[in-house]
Amino acid sequence: MQSIRSVLLTAAAIAITLAALVFTASLAVALAGIAAVVAVGSAIAARLNGKPAHAHARVNPTGERREMRIWNDGRGTIIDL
């Protein structure tokens, strides 16, 4: 009787361990899928955004350069060329 109980407890422990392994693996696959979707969405969003343009100070017809003024109004940086 003791031997049968030991076998049953061992089988139950193995079954619980396998169930925990399958559950953990399924969570890992789900998290990897969510991370992949977020990464693809981020890549697509980055492609849709325009590239920033470099600011250059204009030169007057006389050849003198104007002073560039830069300030932040709280909503973003403003560059006055």
PDB file of C-alpha atoms in Angstrom:
ATOM      1  CA  MET A   1       0.000   0.000   0.000  1.00  0.00           C
ATOM      2  CA  GLN A   2       2.856   2.327   0.839  1.00  0.00           C
ATOM      3  CA  SER A   3       4.427   1.630  -2.544  1.00  0.00           C
ATOM      4  CA  ILE A   4       1.218   2.418  -4.446  1.00  0.00           C
ATOM      5  CA  ARG A   5       0.816   5.690  -2.534  1.00  0.00           C
ATOM      6  CA  SER A   6       4.408   6.667  -3.360  1.00  0.00           C
ATOM      7  CA  VAL A   7       3.868   5.928  -7.039  1.00  0.00           C
ATOM      8  CA  LEU A   8       0.628   7.942  -7.099  1.00  0.00           C
ATOM      9  CA  LEU A   9       2.208  10.905  -5.286  1.00  0.00           C
ATOM     10  CA  THR A  10       5.191  10.819  -7.649  1.00  0.00           C
ATOM     11  CA  ALA A  11       2.865  10.704 -10.673  1.00  0.00           C
ATOM     12  CA  ALA A  12       0.827  13.606  -9.268  1.00  0.00           C
ATOM     13  CA  ALA A  13       3.985  15.653  -8.638  1.00  0.00           C
ATOM     14  CA  ILE A  14       5.203  15.000 -12.179  1.00  0.00           C
ATOM     15  CA  ALA A  15       1.802  15.955 -13.597  1.00  0.00           C
ATOM     16  CA  ILE A  16       1.726  19.206 -11.594  1.00  0.00           C
ATOM     17  CA  THR A  17       5.276  20.021 -12.667  1.00  0.00           C
ATOM     18  CA  LEU A  18       4.442  19.418 -16.329  1.00  0.00           C
ATOM     19  CA  ALA A  19       1.298  21.557 -16.055  1.00  0.00           C
ATOM     20  CA  ALA A  20       3.346  24.387 -14.513  1.00  0.00           C
ATOM     21  CA  LEU A  21       5.936  24.012 -17.295  1.00  0.00           C
ATOM     22  CA  VAL A  22       3.278  24.200 -20.018  1.00  0.00           C
ATOM     23  CA  PHE A  23       1.661  27.221 -18.345  1.00  0.00           C
ATOM     24  CA  THR A  24       4.997  29.018 -18.048  1.00  0.00           C
ATOM     25  CA  ALA A  25       5.893  28.228 -21.663  1.00  0.00           C
ATOM     26  CA  SER A  26       2.530  29.519 -22.884  1.00  0.00           C
ATOM     27  CA  LEU A  27       3.017  32.757 -20.930  1.00  0.00           C
ATOM     28  CA  ALA A  28       6.490  33.143 -22.437  1.00  0.00           C
ATOM     29  CA  VAL A  29       5.109  32.660 -25.951  1.00  0.00           C
ATOM     30  CA  ALA A  30       2.299  35.148 -25.271  1.00  0.00           C
ATOM     31  CA  LEU A  31       4.729  37.765 -23.941  1.00  0.00           C
ATOM     32  CA  ALA A  32       7.049  37.228 -26.913  1.00  0.00           C
ATOM     33  CA  GLY A  33       4.097  37.726 -29.253  1.00  0.00           C
ATOM     34  CA  ILE A  34       3.052  40.930 -27.520  1.00  0.00           C
ATOM     35  CA  ALA A  35       6.634  42.226 -27.639  1.00  0.00           C
ATOM     36  CA  ALA A  36       6.833  41.409 -31.358  1.00  0.00           C
ATOM     37  CA  VAL A  37       3.589  43.265 -32.083  1.00  0.00           C
ATOM     38  CA  VAL A  38       4.808  46.298 -30.125  1.00  0.00           C
ATOM     39  CA  ALA A  39       8.168  46.245 -31.926  1.00  0.00           C
ATOM     40  CA  VAL A  40       6.527  46.032 -35.356  1.00  0.00           C
ATOM     41  CA  GLY A  41       4.130  48.847 -34.443  1.00  0.00           C
ATOM     42  CA  SER A  42       7.018  50.990 -33.253  1.00  0.00           C
ATOM     43  CA  ALA A  43       8.945  50.361 -36.472  1.00  0.00           C
ATOM     44  CA  ILE A  44       5.926  51.267 -38.597  1.00  0.00           C
ATOM     45  CA  ALA A  45       5.287  54.416 -36.553  1.00  0.00           C
ATOM     46  CA  ALA A  46       8.931  55.453 -36.925  1.00  0.00           C
ATOM     47  CA  ARG A  47       8.705  55.088 -40.702  1.00  0.00           C
ATOM     48  CA  LEU A  48       5.555  57.210 -40.870  1.00  0.00           C
ATOM     49  CA  ASN A  49       7.089  60.124 -38.945  1.00  0.00           C
ATOM     50  CA  GLY A  50       8.875  62.719 -41.023  1.00  0.00           C
ATOM     51  CA  LYS A  51      12.580  63.128 -40.708  1.00  0.00           C
ATOM     52  CA  PRO A  52      13.731  66.318 -38.956  1.00  0.00           C
ATOM     53  CA  ALA A  53      15.059  69.020 -41.250  1.00  0.00           C
ATOM     54  CA  HIS A  54      18.359  70.692 -40.464  1.00  0.00           C
ATOM     55  CA  ALA A  55      18.075  74.423 -39.784  1.00  0.00           C
ATOM     56  CA  HIS A  56      20.345  76.741 -41.741  1.00  0.00           C
ATOM     57  CA  ALA A  57      20.661  80.480 -41.270  1.00  0.00           C
ATOM     58  CA  ARG A  58      19.880  82.416 -44.437  1.00  0.00           C
ATOM     59  CA  VAL A  59      22.451  84.751 -45.868  1.00  0.00           C
ATOM     60  CA  ASN A  60      21.311  88.240 -46.878  1.00  0.00           C
ATOM     61  CA  PRO A  61      22.107  89.457 -50.395  1.00  0.00           C
ATOM     62  CA  THR A  62      24.770  91.669 -48.825  1.00  0.00           C
ATOM     63  CA  GLY A  63      26.511  88.570 -47.484  1.00  0.00           C
ATOM     64  CA  GLU A  64      25.951  89.175 -43.766  1.00  0.00           C
ATOM     65  CA  ARG A  65      24.387  86.477 -41.631  1.00  0.00           C
ATOM     66  CA  ARG A  66      21.447  87.115 -39.325  1.00  0.00           C
ATOM     67  CA  GLU A  67      21.604  85.979 -35.761  1.00  0.00           C
ATOM     68  CA  MET A  68      19.617  82.810 -35.170  1.00  0.00           C
ATOM     69  CA  ARG A  69      17.209  83.001 -32.214  1.00  0.00           C
ATOM     70  CA  ILE A  70      16.167  79.817 -30.414  1.00  0.00           C
ATOM     71  CA  TRP A  71      13.675  79.563 -27.551  1.00  0.00           C
ATOM     72  CA  ASN A  72      11.261  77.115 -26.006  1.00  0.00           C
ATOM     73  CA  ASP A  73       7.627  78.162 -25.551  1.00  0.00           C
ATOM     74  CA  GLY A  74       6.688  75.139 -23.439  1.00  0.00           C
ATOM     75  CA  ARG A  75       5.257  73.200 -26.388  1.00  0.00           C
ATOM     76  CA  GLY A  76       8.492  72.795 -28.293  1.00  0.00           C
ATOM     77  CA  THR A  77      11.659  74.513 -29.421  1.00  0.00           C
ATOM     78  CA  ILE A  78      11.277  77.433 -31.815  1.00  0.00           C
ATOM     79  CA  ILE A  79      14.113  78.369 -34.144  1.00  0.00           C
ATOM     80  CA  ASP A  80      13.846  81.792 -35.780  1.00  0.00           C
ATOM     81  CA  LEU A  81      16.216  82.057 -38.715  1.00  0.00           C
TER      82      LEU A  81
END
